[in-house]
Amino acid sequence: MSESLQTERKNATFNIKELTDTLNGGPEETRKRKQIESLVFNTPAFHRQDRFQLSREEIYDYSIKVYGELIKLCKKENIEIRYDNPDYVRLVGCIPEEIPVGLHVGMFSSSISDQGTEEQQKKWIPLARNFKIFGTYAQTELAHGTFVRGLETTATYDESKQEFILNSPTITSTKWWPGFLGRTSNHAVIAAQLYTKSKCYGIHMFIVQLRDLKDHKPLPGVTIGDIGDKFGFDTVDNGFLRLDNVHIPRENMLMKYAKVTPEGKYLPPTNAKVAYSAMTLIRVVLVRGSAKALASASTIAIRYSAVRHQTETAPGKEPQVLDYVTQQYKLFPQLATALAFGFAGNYMIDTFNKIHSEISSGQLDALSELHGISSGLKAYTTDTATAGIEVCRRACGGHGYSNACGIQHIYANVLPCVTLEGENTVMYLQAASKVISTIKRLEQLRRSGMDQDEAWNTAGIELVQAAKAHCHYFIVKNYLRSLEKLNMTPSLRKVMNSIALLYGNYGIDENAGDFLESGFMTGEQLNLVKAKILQLLSEVRRNAVAVVDAFDFDDKYLRSILGAYDGDVYNRLYNWAKSSPLNKTEVHSSYTEYLQQLLKSKL
Ligand SMILES: CC(C)(COP(=O)(O)OP(=O)(O)OC[C@H]1O[C@@H](n2cnc3c(N)ncnc32)[C@H](O)[C@@H]1OP(=O)(O)O)[C@@H](O)C(=O)NCCC(=O)NCCSC(=O)CCCC(=O)O
Ligand SMILES: Cc1cc2nc3c(=O)[nH]c(=O)nc-3n(C[C@H](O)[C@H](O)[C@H](O)COP(=O)(O)OP(=O)(O)OC[C@H]3O[C@@H](n4cnc5c(N)ncnc54)[C@H](O)[C@@H]3O)c2cc1C
């Protein structure tokens, strides 16, 4: 155990277990979480020491093995695999890999339970829940992702056979990106333009079988595969799919809201946007996911900064890098942001569950509001978390560039979230319409003679800025309100208040121009904010390691040599390097192949 970390933990002014329980929702919640997590951390199949030295194919193979182990574990422990089952959420939450269950449960099954009729749910949900089928959610195409109304895949109703014919009419209509589509899934919920009696009724959702359940071979008319290597998400076979007049029964159209009768008559839904519900759920989940990812990166960087000593500030005195104010200014706002986003994630899940039950009972009024806030917060938290995670990685210096750091994999897994489930710029624009000052700008542009679309596009930059400000304001307000509601001992409350004040003041400092431009604050007041930040950094310094300890991430989840709980960084780093496949032999074969000839040649 690193002496520096021991001292940090001894100096803490609050009880770490109390904060862990507070963040988990109480001691009983902590107990349940740790009990469930121990199932994963004590199962060797879920962990590979050489995970970051595998090829793409080996990594995919490993992810499918983990998928199978997870399903077996859930069956053995009688944990129902539903996105609204807390034990299931705890279980998948401690597996730091993207595995197929996420899309199968979070989008494929949830689309059917949200938009399928009773009969359709009775037929398909048990098959999905018992993993008799593996599903994904195939909406995005090669040429369209954001513009859902512009998707080109067609579903044409054939009255004589009472079937839909699914077709990819152009190369650009090829489904492209859906997770676990390329090799894993044998079914998909597919978004397609519905045609009946030669009329188009827009995007609707259809259950389509893609592969044979006996030998997993693609069915006739189905061309399917992996889209190739990516920036990250290397466990995921994001796929492509082309459909050549694939016939499905009429009953495979999700018909809780919109319907097509056997005679081919289209019956519209009360709200066309209910078809988009699966996207909203994932956006809500991504808010909490961003918080967890930033908390993980903060844990690694702050522990490492407490262990790392660098540069003499006085003869013979080499301080911890965590004592440098610049290091504190990098890391403590990330820690504060992770806490703020955690509270925002809790709010979003509670709000989603409340509105979701209203929507399920047919009350659709709050759908638009839920869409606006979930889109805005998804964009704001994923943008901010990815940037903050990279700040944490850089704060680890040279070792931050080694895969032994562990932050790279957190970053690579969060980075696509700024695009998937709605490209962030476009998502901001879904919350901006609620911000008054921007509306005034739009009205001014309209008065100048522009039409709505032109005015909207011209005001786009301000719209996005307004949406970011709106989300930031919401997160600060929710953070303070959440702290007020929590029972905490005075010592813990003092620490949490300092961190919350740091988050608020840091946000003002980061956006000082907006506060000056709007006349909301003067230069003098902004200087007070800067002074307050310095004071808060020194307050947080004493407890920073203890606060990240309270997140209670197991070393097996963090997979970080720099951020391990015992802080034994240098021995671990040396052993990790020695285990690298490149060091298997004293002399690498390339020597005899190439270098030796070079040495001998008469160049
Ligand atoms: C861009 C918009 C938001 C709007 O598109 P548009 O063509 O401009 O307009 P529209 O379709 O006629 O809609 C305008 C209207 O529809 C509303 N709306 C839009 N989306 C939703 C929603 N989700 N819930 C509830 N309401 C929604 C909007 O608020 C508009 O309402 P309004 O007419 O103003 O009252 C929408 O199409 C959209 O969400 N695009 C992003 C596509 C997306 O998120 N794709 C995700 C694919 S699945 C995925 O990435 C999974 C990754 C998971 C993983 O890998 O783990
Ligand atoms: C790792 C990963 C996993 C994914 N998984 C799935 C999945 O499981 N299922 C699925 O269906 N899809 C999936 N997707 C696709 C994802 O949902 C889309 O990529 C995403 O919705 C963005 O759409 P796009 O790619 O068309 O980007 P585009 O919209 O083409 O974005 C390109 C640029 O255009 C800008 N832009 C576009 N429209 C507007 C506008 N109206 N106003 C202003 N600017 C605009 C954007 O801001 C962006 O800067 C996945 C993608 C990734 C990266």
XYZ file of C-alpha atoms and ligand atoms in Angstrom:
712
model
C 0.000 0.000 0.000
C 1.380 3.405 -1.004
C 2.314 5.479 2.043
C 1.040 8.626 0.326
C -2.411 7.105 -0.167
C -2.446 5.845 3.422
C -1.732 9.368 4.651
C -4.422 10.827 2.379
C -6.998 8.417 3.786
C -5.907 9.081 7.374
C -6.233 12.863 6.868
C -9.793 12.739 5.525
C -12.235 14.826 7.588
C -15.330 12.715 6.840
C -16.427 9.088 6.937
C -15.857 7.507 3.480
C -18.464 4.782 4.026
C -21.065 7.454 4.843
C -20.458 9.113 1.466
C -20.569 5.771 -0.358
C -23.937 5.036 1.255
C -25.170 8.548 0.482
C -24.261 8.207 -3.203
C -25.797 4.722 -3.357
C -29.080 5.704 -1.707
C -28.395 4.221 1.737
C -26.365 1.419 3.439
C -28.812 -1.258 2.286
C -28.339 -0.140 -1.332
C -24.554 -0.301 -0.889
C -24.854 -3.793 0.564
C -27.003 -4.967 -2.347
C -24.685 -3.383 -4.915
C -21.571 -4.991 -3.410
C -23.288 -8.345 -3.099
C -24.286 -8.292 -6.778
C -20.901 -6.950 -7.908
C -19.082 -9.719 -6.042
C -20.816 -12.211 -8.375
C -18.986 -10.615 -11.325
C -15.682 -9.804 -9.606
C -15.429 -13.381 -8.265
C -16.132 -14.979 -11.687
C -12.793 -15.351 -13.586
C -14.570 -15.570 -16.961
C -15.404 -11.860 -16.721
C -11.767 -10.768 -16.500
C -8.731 -11.150 -18.756
C -5.338 -9.763 -17.776
C -4.331 -9.629 -21.449
C -7.596 -7.970 -22.565
C -5.767 -4.928 -23.979
C -3.320 -7.069 -25.936
C -5.936 -9.009 -27.928
C -6.756 -8.715 -31.654
C -10.163 -7.265 -32.729
C -11.516 -10.757 -33.402
C -10.269 -12.111 -30.058
C -11.852 -9.127 -28.302
C -15.194 -9.718 -30.020
C -14.978 -13.421 -29.107
C -14.258 -12.427 -25.484
C -17.233 -10.033 -25.402
C -19.590 -12.788 -26.589
C -18.173 -15.119 -23.936
C -18.860 -12.448 -21.295
C -22.390 -12.034 -22.757
C -22.989 -15.778 -22.318
C -21.532 -15.761 -18.780
C -23.748 -12.832 -17.819
C -26.900 -14.581 -19.018
C -25.887 -17.780 -17.192
C -25.178 -15.822 -14.014
C -28.543 -14.034 -14.187
C -30.359 -17.347 -14.634
C -28.403 -18.967 -11.776
C -29.046 -16.023 -9.425
C -32.598 -15.578 -10.683
C -31.947 -11.949 -11.721
C -34.545 -10.895 -14.287
C -32.896 -9.193 -17.244
C -34.921 -5.987 -17.575
C -33.606 -2.437 -17.815
C -35.891 -1.470 -14.889
C -34.606 -4.257 -12.591
C -32.100 -2.651 -10.115
C -30.169 -5.912 -9.624
C -29.718 -6.334 -13.381
C -28.586 -2.688 -13.649
C -26.075 -3.269 -10.803
C -24.777 -6.405 -12.508
C -24.203 -4.932 -15.979
C -22.945 -1.751 -14.311
C -19.820 -3.471 -13.049
C -18.838 -4.970 -16.420
C -16.635 -2.316 -18.079
C -17.210 -3.664 -21.607
C -19.905 -2.940 -24.184
C -21.661 -6.314 -24.534
C -24.736 -7.242 -26.655
C -27.129 -7.281 -23.697
C -27.209 -3.458 -23.684
C -28.962 -3.079 -27.026
C -30.884 -6.339 -26.759
C -32.534 -5.178 -23.521
C -32.275 -1.379 -23.750
C -33.536 -0.917 -27.319
C -34.740 -4.152 -28.965
C -36.849 -5.433 -26.052
C -37.849 -1.974 -24.825
C -39.145 -1.063 -28.324
C -41.381 -4.135 -28.240
C -42.600 -3.531 -24.678
C -43.213 0.165 -25.387
C -44.678 -0.020 -28.880
C -45.935 -3.578 -29.251
C -49.544 -4.692 -28.692
C -50.357 -7.063 -25.823
C -50.240 -10.001 -28.266
C -46.903 -8.913 -29.708
C -45.450 -8.518 -26.227
C -46.768 -11.944 -25.210
C -45.073 -13.497 -28.242
C -41.732 -11.672 -28.363
C -40.835 -10.546 -24.838
C -40.433 -14.098 -23.377
C -38.254 -15.050 -26.390
C -36.083 -11.968 -25.797
C -36.063 -12.285 -21.985
C -34.966 -15.946 -22.196
C -32.436 -15.200 -24.925
C -34.073 -17.525 -27.414
C -33.437 -14.660 -29.836
C -30.744 -11.925 -29.881
C -32.016 -8.519 -31.003
C -30.729 -5.093 -31.922
C -32.174 -1.732 -32.981
C -31.538 -0.927 -36.652
C -32.532 2.652 -37.515
C -29.467 4.494 -38.880
C -28.529 4.061 -42.514
C -25.377 4.763 -44.544
C -26.684 8.199 -45.580
C -29.041 9.097 -42.730
C -28.812 8.954 -38.944
C -30.012 12.270 -37.554
C -32.707 12.835 -40.133
C -34.935 9.946 -39.164
C -37.707 11.075 -41.483
C -35.171 10.793 -44.337
C -34.511 7.054 -43.855
C -34.969 5.099 -47.102
C -35.622 1.463 -46.058
C -39.185 0.629 -47.099
C -41.855 -1.653 -45.607
C -44.575 -2.121 -48.234
C -47.820 -3.832 -47.234
C -49.000 -6.681 -49.502
C -52.721 -7.067 -48.791
C -53.017 -10.366 -50.714
C -50.509 -12.076 -48.418
C -51.072 -9.859 -45.347
C -47.327 -9.312 -45.220
C -44.856 -6.435 -45.241
C -42.006 -6.515 -47.757
C -38.828 -4.922 -46.318
C -36.420 -3.530 -48.855
C -33.172 -1.516 -49.086
C -33.840 0.304 -52.396
C -30.506 2.157 -52.647
C -26.931 1.749 -51.405
C -27.558 4.733 -49.116
C -30.487 2.891 -47.487
C -28.118 0.185 -46.178
C -28.572 -0.016 -42.384
C -25.193 1.060 -40.953
C -23.914 1.280 -37.338
C -26.486 -0.714 -35.326
C -24.674 -2.362 -32.450
C -24.178 -6.161 -32.483
C -25.852 -6.309 -35.885
C -22.854 -7.568 -37.882
C -22.261 -10.996 -36.294
C -24.386 -11.388 -33.167
C -28.063 -10.522 -33.607
C -30.555 -12.811 -35.330
C -33.436 -10.314 -35.043
C -33.776 -6.539 -35.213
C -36.366 -3.851 -34.689
C -36.019 -2.035 -38.001
C -37.111 1.551 -38.715
C -38.644 1.792 -42.202
C -40.917 4.021 -44.275
C -44.338 2.345 -44.166
C -46.247 2.090 -47.482
C -49.766 0.745 -47.804
C -52.169 1.235 -50.747
C -49.260 3.097 -52.498
C -49.205 5.831 -49.832
C -46.252 6.514 -47.499
C -47.030 7.010 -43.783
C -43.509 7.705 -42.516
C -41.205 5.858 -40.122
C -42.554 2.864 -38.214
C -40.908 -0.044 -36.405
C -40.867 -3.659 -37.605
C -39.507 -6.872 -36.057
C -37.424 -8.682 -38.665
C -35.637 -12.032 -38.323
C -32.185 -11.779 -39.912
C -30.507 -15.121 -39.247
C -31.575 -18.767 -39.109
C -32.118 -19.882 -35.480
C -30.564 -23.282 -36.253
C -27.252 -22.326 -37.897
C -27.162 -18.494 -37.538
C -26.770 -18.134 -41.299
C -28.319 -14.976 -42.852
C -31.857 -15.656 -44.134
C -32.683 -15.306 -47.863
C -32.658 -11.631 -48.908
C -30.458 -10.614 -45.974
C -26.887 -9.333 -46.554
C -25.201 -8.578 -43.235
C -21.751 -7.984 -41.715
C -19.491 -5.916 -39.468
C -18.667 -2.355 -40.625
C -14.970 -2.680 -39.787
C -12.576 -1.312 -37.142
C -13.501 1.846 -35.221
C -11.955 4.386 -32.834
C -13.105 2.228 -29.882
C -16.130 0.094 -28.911
C -13.933 -2.788 -30.137
C -16.138 -5.414 -28.461
C -19.100 -4.280 -30.571
C -19.836 -5.702 -34.042
C -21.552 -2.551 -35.322
C -23.020 -3.850 -38.526
C -24.390 -3.201 -41.982
C -27.612 -4.746 -43.324
C -29.245 -4.834 -46.727
C -32.731 -6.273 -47.227
C -33.732 -7.576 -50.631
C -37.545 -7.874 -50.507
C -37.687 -9.717 -47.189
C -41.266 -10.749 -46.324
C -42.548 -10.513 -42.730
C -46.068 -11.133 -41.347
C -48.292 -8.064 -40.855
C -48.180 -8.847 -37.115
C -44.465 -7.958 -37.073
C -45.188 -4.239 -37.307
C -45.189 -2.777 -33.784
C -48.825 -1.734 -33.567
C -49.614 -0.451 -30.057
C -50.072 3.076 -31.422
C -50.178 3.052 -35.253
C -51.844 0.117 -37.045
C -52.352 -1.412 -40.501
C -55.519 -3.526 -40.779
C -55.454 -6.860 -42.686
C -57.169 -4.963 -45.512
C -54.269 -2.484 -45.581
C -55.992 0.491 -43.961
C -53.585 2.719 -41.965
C -54.792 3.789 -38.490
C -52.574 6.677 -37.215
C -51.211 7.021 -33.637
C -52.260 9.878 -31.365
C -48.627 11.062 -31.325
C -46.302 10.012 -34.155
C -43.238 10.599 -31.976
C -44.004 7.771 -29.601
C -42.171 5.617 -32.189
C -38.991 7.329 -31.008
C -39.299 6.138 -27.381
C -36.365 3.687 -27.428
C -33.957 6.545 -28.187
C -35.196 8.551 -25.218
C -34.526 5.692 -22.779
C -30.887 5.333 -23.891
C -30.372 9.125 -23.737
C -31.571 9.051 -20.126
C -29.205 6.152 -19.331
C -26.293 7.976 -20.994
C -26.595 10.864 -18.500
C -25.823 8.500 -15.610
C -23.257 6.655 -17.749
C -21.363 9.913 -18.326
C -21.281 10.568 -14.576
C -19.863 7.101 -13.875
C -17.221 7.357 -16.596
C -16.020 10.756 -15.354
C -16.021 9.487 -11.752
C -13.855 6.520 -12.853
C -11.346 8.746 -14.667
C -11.256 11.174 -11.708
C -10.578 8.267 -9.351
C -7.602 7.096 -11.414
C -6.108 10.558 -11.929
C -6.558 11.753 -8.323
C -5.154 8.570 -6.755
C -2.206 8.632 -9.151
C -1.627 12.369 -8.459
C -1.451 11.551 -4.746
C 1.120 8.803 -5.378
C 3.199 10.721 -7.955
C 5.890 13.044 -6.527
C 7.579 15.411 -8.987
C 9.986 18.405 -9.030
C 11.623 19.997 -5.966
C 9.731 22.964 -4.562
C 12.340 23.307 -1.821
C 15.718 21.530 -1.401
C 15.021 17.848 -0.875
C 11.228 18.385 -0.960
C 9.486 16.716 -3.917
C 5.752 17.257 -3.410
C 2.844 15.114 -4.528
C 1.649 16.497 -7.888
C -1.773 16.787 -6.247
C -0.306 19.681 -4.234
C 0.133 21.783 -7.358
C -2.794 24.211 -7.703
C -2.726 23.704 -11.464
C -3.225 19.953 -10.928
C -6.085 20.662 -8.521
C -7.647 23.067 -11.062
C -7.507 20.249 -13.659
C -8.912 17.458 -11.508
C -11.201 18.768 -8.756
C -13.725 20.372 -11.155
C -13.918 16.961 -12.926
C -14.641 15.315 -9.583
C -17.322 17.937 -8.879
C -18.809 17.486 -12.361
C -18.981 13.711 -11.907
C -20.979 14.211 -8.695
C -23.241 16.835 -10.312
C -23.944 14.550 -13.278
C -24.625 11.649 -10.941
C -27.421 13.629 -9.295
C -28.671 14.726 -12.743
C -28.671 11.075 -13.840
C -30.772 10.097 -10.825
C -33.216 12.909 -11.626
C -33.454 11.812 -15.273
C -34.103 8.153 -14.386
C -36.828 9.148 -11.883
C -38.398 11.550 -14.404
C -38.239 8.983 -17.209
C -39.878 6.300 -15.060
C -42.652 8.704 -14.035
C -43.369 9.934 -17.581
C -42.841 6.491 -19.085
C -45.627 5.026 -16.975
C -47.901 7.920 -18.062
C -47.000 7.260 -21.731
C -47.588 3.513 -21.299
C -51.092 4.321 -20.045
C -51.662 6.481 -23.129
C -51.050 9.980 -21.678
C -48.550 11.410 -24.171
C -48.543 15.092 -23.096
C -45.136 14.962 -21.394
C -43.452 13.149 -24.304
C -42.135 16.333 -25.915
C -40.822 17.743 -22.608
C -39.090 14.440 -21.817
C -37.582 14.457 -25.298
C -36.306 18.015 -24.889
C -34.642 17.601 -21.496
C -33.279 14.091 -22.198
C -31.789 15.228 -25.524
C -30.224 18.321 -23.989
C -28.801 16.553 -20.934
C -27.529 13.644 -23.004
C -25.643 16.089 -25.227
C -24.362 18.248 -22.369
C -23.191 15.412 -20.079
C -21.560 13.307 -22.802
C -19.777 16.361 -24.271
C -18.535 17.507 -20.857
C -17.610 14.024 -19.623
C -15.532 13.111 -22.683
C -13.641 16.407 -22.406
C -13.162 15.913 -18.652
C -11.937 12.334 -19.046
C -9.227 13.523 -21.440
C -8.205 16.218 -18.911
C -7.824 13.418 -16.326
C -5.733 11.325 -18.692
C -3.385 14.209 -19.545
C -3.012 15.007 -15.857
C -1.269 11.612 -15.509
C 1.684 12.761 -17.619
C 3.677 10.129 -19.584
C 2.095 7.137 -17.850
C -1.261 8.609 -18.839
C -0.361 7.705 -22.414
C 0.207 4.034 -21.529
C -2.677 1.589 -21.752
C -1.758 0.756 -18.160
C -3.434 4.034 -17.220
C -6.892 2.681 -18.000
C -8.414 6.076 -18.826
C -8.042 5.492 -22.591
C -10.605 2.691 -22.488
C -13.026 4.797 -20.483
C -12.568 7.588 -23.041
C -12.916 5.276 -26.080
C -16.159 3.850 -24.679
C -17.702 7.236 -23.826
C -16.561 9.119 -26.918
C -19.116 7.608 -29.341
C -21.864 8.762 -26.970
C -21.474 12.308 -28.307
C -22.738 10.872 -31.614
C -24.837 7.792 -30.993
C -28.367 8.156 -29.731
C -28.486 11.546 -31.401
C -25.579 13.681 -32.561
C -25.022 16.211 -29.793
C -25.446 19.412 -31.809
C -28.778 18.146 -33.038
C -29.724 17.089 -29.504
C -28.954 20.546 -28.069
C -31.258 21.998 -30.690
C -34.113 19.860 -29.222
C -33.799 21.606 -25.763
C -32.845 25.222 -27.246
C -36.429 25.822 -28.442
C -37.338 26.297 -24.765
C -35.007 29.192 -24.128
C -36.624 32.640 -24.241
C -33.702 34.800 -25.330
C -33.097 32.617 -28.306
C -36.729 32.861 -29.284
C -36.378 36.662 -29.312
C -33.442 36.247 -31.711
C -35.484 33.982 -33.932
C -38.374 36.463 -33.939
C -35.951 39.243 -34.888
C -34.650 37.161 -37.814
C -38.183 36.371 -38.893
C -39.084 40.094 -38.771
C -36.093 40.708 -41.028
C -37.876 38.588 -43.632
C -36.306 35.133 -43.122
C -38.528 32.044 -43.159
C -38.529 29.723 -40.075
C -35.979 27.185 -41.363
C -33.555 29.891 -42.533
C -33.935 31.779 -39.231
C -33.441 28.555 -37.266
C -30.275 27.703 -39.197
C -28.896 31.273 -38.922
C -29.498 31.241 -35.145
C -28.038 27.714 -34.835
C -24.880 28.690 -32.936
C -26.869 30.763 -30.410
C -29.450 27.987 -30.147
C -26.757 25.487 -29.188
C -25.155 27.940 -26.743
C -28.574 28.643 -25.208
C -29.235 24.918 -24.850
C -25.866 24.367 -23.140
C -26.554 27.238 -20.731
C -30.017 25.846 -20.002
C -28.611 22.373 -19.283
C -25.786 23.768 -17.137
C -28.216 25.874 -15.097
C -30.480 22.837 -14.644
C -27.579 20.647 -13.453
C -26.343 23.224 -10.889
C -29.874 23.743 -9.553
C -30.542 19.999 -9.364
C -27.147 19.393 -7.679
C -27.818 21.882 -4.856
C -31.411 20.705 -4.455
C -30.268 17.050 -4.259
C -27.690 17.886 -1.554
C -30.323 19.759 0.473
C -32.565 16.685 0.475
C -29.795 14.311 1.644
C -29.229 13.433 5.330
C -25.541 13.953 6.000
C -23.367 14.467 9.080
C -22.003 18.031 9.323
C -18.490 16.876 8.408
C -19.685 15.231 5.203
C -22.036 18.080 4.315
C -19.137 20.538 4.655
C -17.064 18.562 2.134
C -19.969 18.115 -0.279
C -20.881 21.817 -0.112
C -17.318 22.823 -0.964
C -17.365 20.543 -3.988
C -20.770 21.790 -5.133
C -19.662 25.423 -4.754
C -16.544 24.578 -6.755
C -18.749 23.162 -9.537
C -20.906 26.281 -9.645
C -18.038 28.777 -9.514
C -15.983 26.802 -12.027
C -18.930 26.894 -14.427
C -19.131 30.684 -14.129
C -15.378 31.027 -14.635
C -15.466 28.748 -17.692
C -18.276 30.863 -19.220
C -17.186 34.283 -17.939
C -17.735 35.854 -21.362
C -21.431 34.988 -21.350
C -21.891 36.450 -17.859
C -20.113 39.655 -18.883
C -21.921 39.935 -22.245
C -25.333 39.440 -20.654
C -24.489 42.061 -18.030
C -25.289 39.494 -15.397
C -21.879 39.919 -13.713
C -19.134 42.551 -13.652
C -15.408 41.978 -14.096
C -14.964 42.629 -10.395
C -17.488 39.966 -9.457
C -15.792 37.507 -11.794
C -12.518 38.161 -9.963
C -14.271 37.241 -6.733
C -15.317 33.985 -8.406
C -11.683 33.220 -9.292
C -10.603 33.911 -5.719
C -13.397 31.662 -4.421
C -12.232 28.855 -6.723
C -8.692 28.995 -5.301
C -10.061 28.847 -1.760
C -12.322 25.884 -2.646
C -9.485 23.974 -4.344
C -7.481 24.081 -1.110
C -10.563 22.986 0.879
C -11.167 20.022 -1.433
C -7.462 19.020 -1.513
C -7.482 17.337 1.900
C -10.406 15.033 1.050
C -9.968 14.436 -2.695
C -8.632 10.850 -2.392
C -11.266 9.960 0.203
C -14.056 11.293 -2.042
C -12.956 9.178 -5.020
C -12.569 6.184 -2.671
C -16.229 6.706 -1.799
C -17.228 6.001 -5.411
C -16.162 2.501 -4.385
C -14.939 1.299 -7.803
C -13.393 -2.172 -7.601
C -9.885 -2.453 -9.165
C -11.344 -5.107 -11.491
C -13.782 -2.503 -12.827
C -11.240 0.341 -13.174
C -8.610 -1.944 -14.788
C -6.024 0.738 -14.082
C -2.455 0.299 -12.894
C -2.155 4.007 -12.116
C -5.442 4.143 -10.194
C -5.408 0.865 -8.242
C -6.611 1.177 -4.630
C -3.216 0.275 -3.092
C -1.285 2.817 -5.183
C 1.560 0.352 -5.847
C 2.065 2.001 -9.240
C 5.711 1.458 -10.132
C 5.911 -2.292 -9.364
C 2.651 -2.901 -11.198
C 3.775 -0.808 -14.176
C 7.064 -2.699 -14.448
C 5.375 -6.120 -14.240
C 2.686 -5.029 -16.730
C 5.342 -3.937 -19.241
C 7.293 -7.170 -18.803
C 4.126 -9.179 -19.552
C 3.682 -7.431 -22.892
C 3.625 -9.965 -25.797
C 6.410 -7.971 -27.449
C 8.700 -9.010 -24.558
C 7.982 -12.725 -24.880
C 11.527 -13.375 -26.212
C 14.872 -11.815 -25.330
C 15.433 -10.968 -29.022
C 12.485 -10.323 -31.328
C 12.361 -12.289 -34.579
C 12.508 -9.018 -36.573
C 16.178 -8.834 -35.605
C 17.193 -11.852 -37.628
C 14.670 -10.979 -40.355
C 15.738 -7.382 -40.948
C 18.067 -5.686 -38.506
C 20.899 -8.223 -38.778
C 21.012 -7.784 -42.590
C 21.150 -4.017 -42.114
C 24.116 -4.384 -39.776
C 25.901 -6.643 -42.304
C 25.050 -4.714 -45.435
C 27.614 -2.353 -46.988
C 25.188 0.682 -47.110
C -33.411 15.070 -35.013
C -34.757 14.652 -34.378
C -34.723 14.956 -32.935
C -35.909 15.393 -35.078
O -35.907 15.051 -36.407
P -36.683 15.943 -37.532
O -36.714 15.155 -38.760
O -36.127 17.298 -37.539
O -38.149 16.135 -37.005
P -39.236 15.050 -36.696
O -38.696 13.685 -36.811
O -40.464 15.355 -37.506
O -39.515 15.389 -35.192
C -39.889 16.733 -34.901
C -40.838 16.666 -33.749
O -40.768 15.406 -33.073
C -40.287 15.597 -31.730
N -39.352 14.522 -31.428
C -38.239 14.226 -32.106
N -37.639 13.175 -31.525
C -38.408 12.805 -30.459
C -38.316 11.804 -29.442
N -37.264 10.956 -29.388
N -39.293 11.706 -28.522
C -40.335 12.568 -28.552
N -40.485 13.563 -29.467
C -39.517 13.668 -30.407
C -39.566 16.931 -31.769
O -39.574 17.512 -30.478
C -40.443 17.708 -32.715
O -41.618 18.019 -32.015
P -42.445 19.351 -32.467
O -42.930 19.043 -33.843
O -41.454 20.512 -32.399
O -43.527 19.432 -31.417
C -34.936 13.138 -34.475
O -35.198 12.658 -35.701
C -33.752 12.381 -33.868
O -33.845 12.009 -32.732
N -32.592 12.186 -34.606
C -31.451 11.477 -33.999
C -31.491 10.037 -34.384
C -30.984 9.175 -33.267
O -30.946 9.567 -32.103
N -30.602 7.949 -33.617
C -30.213 6.981 -32.660
C -30.168 5.627 -33.302
S -30.057 4.367 -32.118
C -28.484 4.508 -31.469
O -27.689 5.359 -31.805
C -28.228 3.496 -30.414
C -26.844 3.571 -29.795
C -26.828 2.739 -28.550
C -25.554 1.964 -28.364
O -24.811 1.742 -29.367
O -25.302 1.577 -27.209
C -20.577 3.638 -31.703
C -21.908 3.893 -32.382
C -22.991 3.053 -32.130
C -24.212 3.252 -32.784
N -25.245 2.371 -32.559
C -26.391 2.527 -33.275
C -27.457 1.576 -33.130
O -27.354 0.640 -32.335
N -28.583 1.733 -33.883
C -28.724 2.772 -34.767
O -29.758 2.851 -35.436
N -27.730 3.714 -34.906
C -26.586 3.592 -34.191
N -25.581 4.521 -34.331
C -25.749 5.619 -35.281
C -25.945 6.946 -34.539
O -27.181 6.971 -33.901
C -25.840 8.079 -35.579
O -24.503 8.106 -36.034
C -26.205 9.417 -34.931
O -27.610 9.466 -34.752
C -25.728 10.616 -35.752
O -26.292 10.586 -37.031
P -25.307 10.692 -38.301
O -24.246 9.689 -38.172
O -26.180 10.707 -39.497
O -24.595 12.120 -38.152
P -24.961 13.426 -38.991
O -26.298 13.926 -38.608
O -24.673 13.200 -40.427
O -23.882 14.441 -38.342
C -22.828 15.010 -39.109
C -22.761 16.493 -38.750
O -23.948 17.127 -39.250
C -24.515 17.972 -38.242
N -25.981 18.062 -38.408
C -26.802 17.090 -38.854
N -28.094 17.501 -38.844
C -28.078 18.778 -38.377
C -29.084 19.768 -38.118
N -30.374 19.516 -38.359
N -28.694 20.963 -37.615
C -27.387 21.208 -37.358
N -26.387 20.339 -37.595
C -26.730 19.142 -38.102
C -24.170 17.261 -36.947
O -24.197 18.183 -35.853
C -22.754 16.741 -37.233
O -21.821 17.757 -36.902
C -24.354 4.337 -33.685
C -23.271 5.213 -33.925
C -22.059 5.005 -33.264
C -20.911 5.954 -33.524
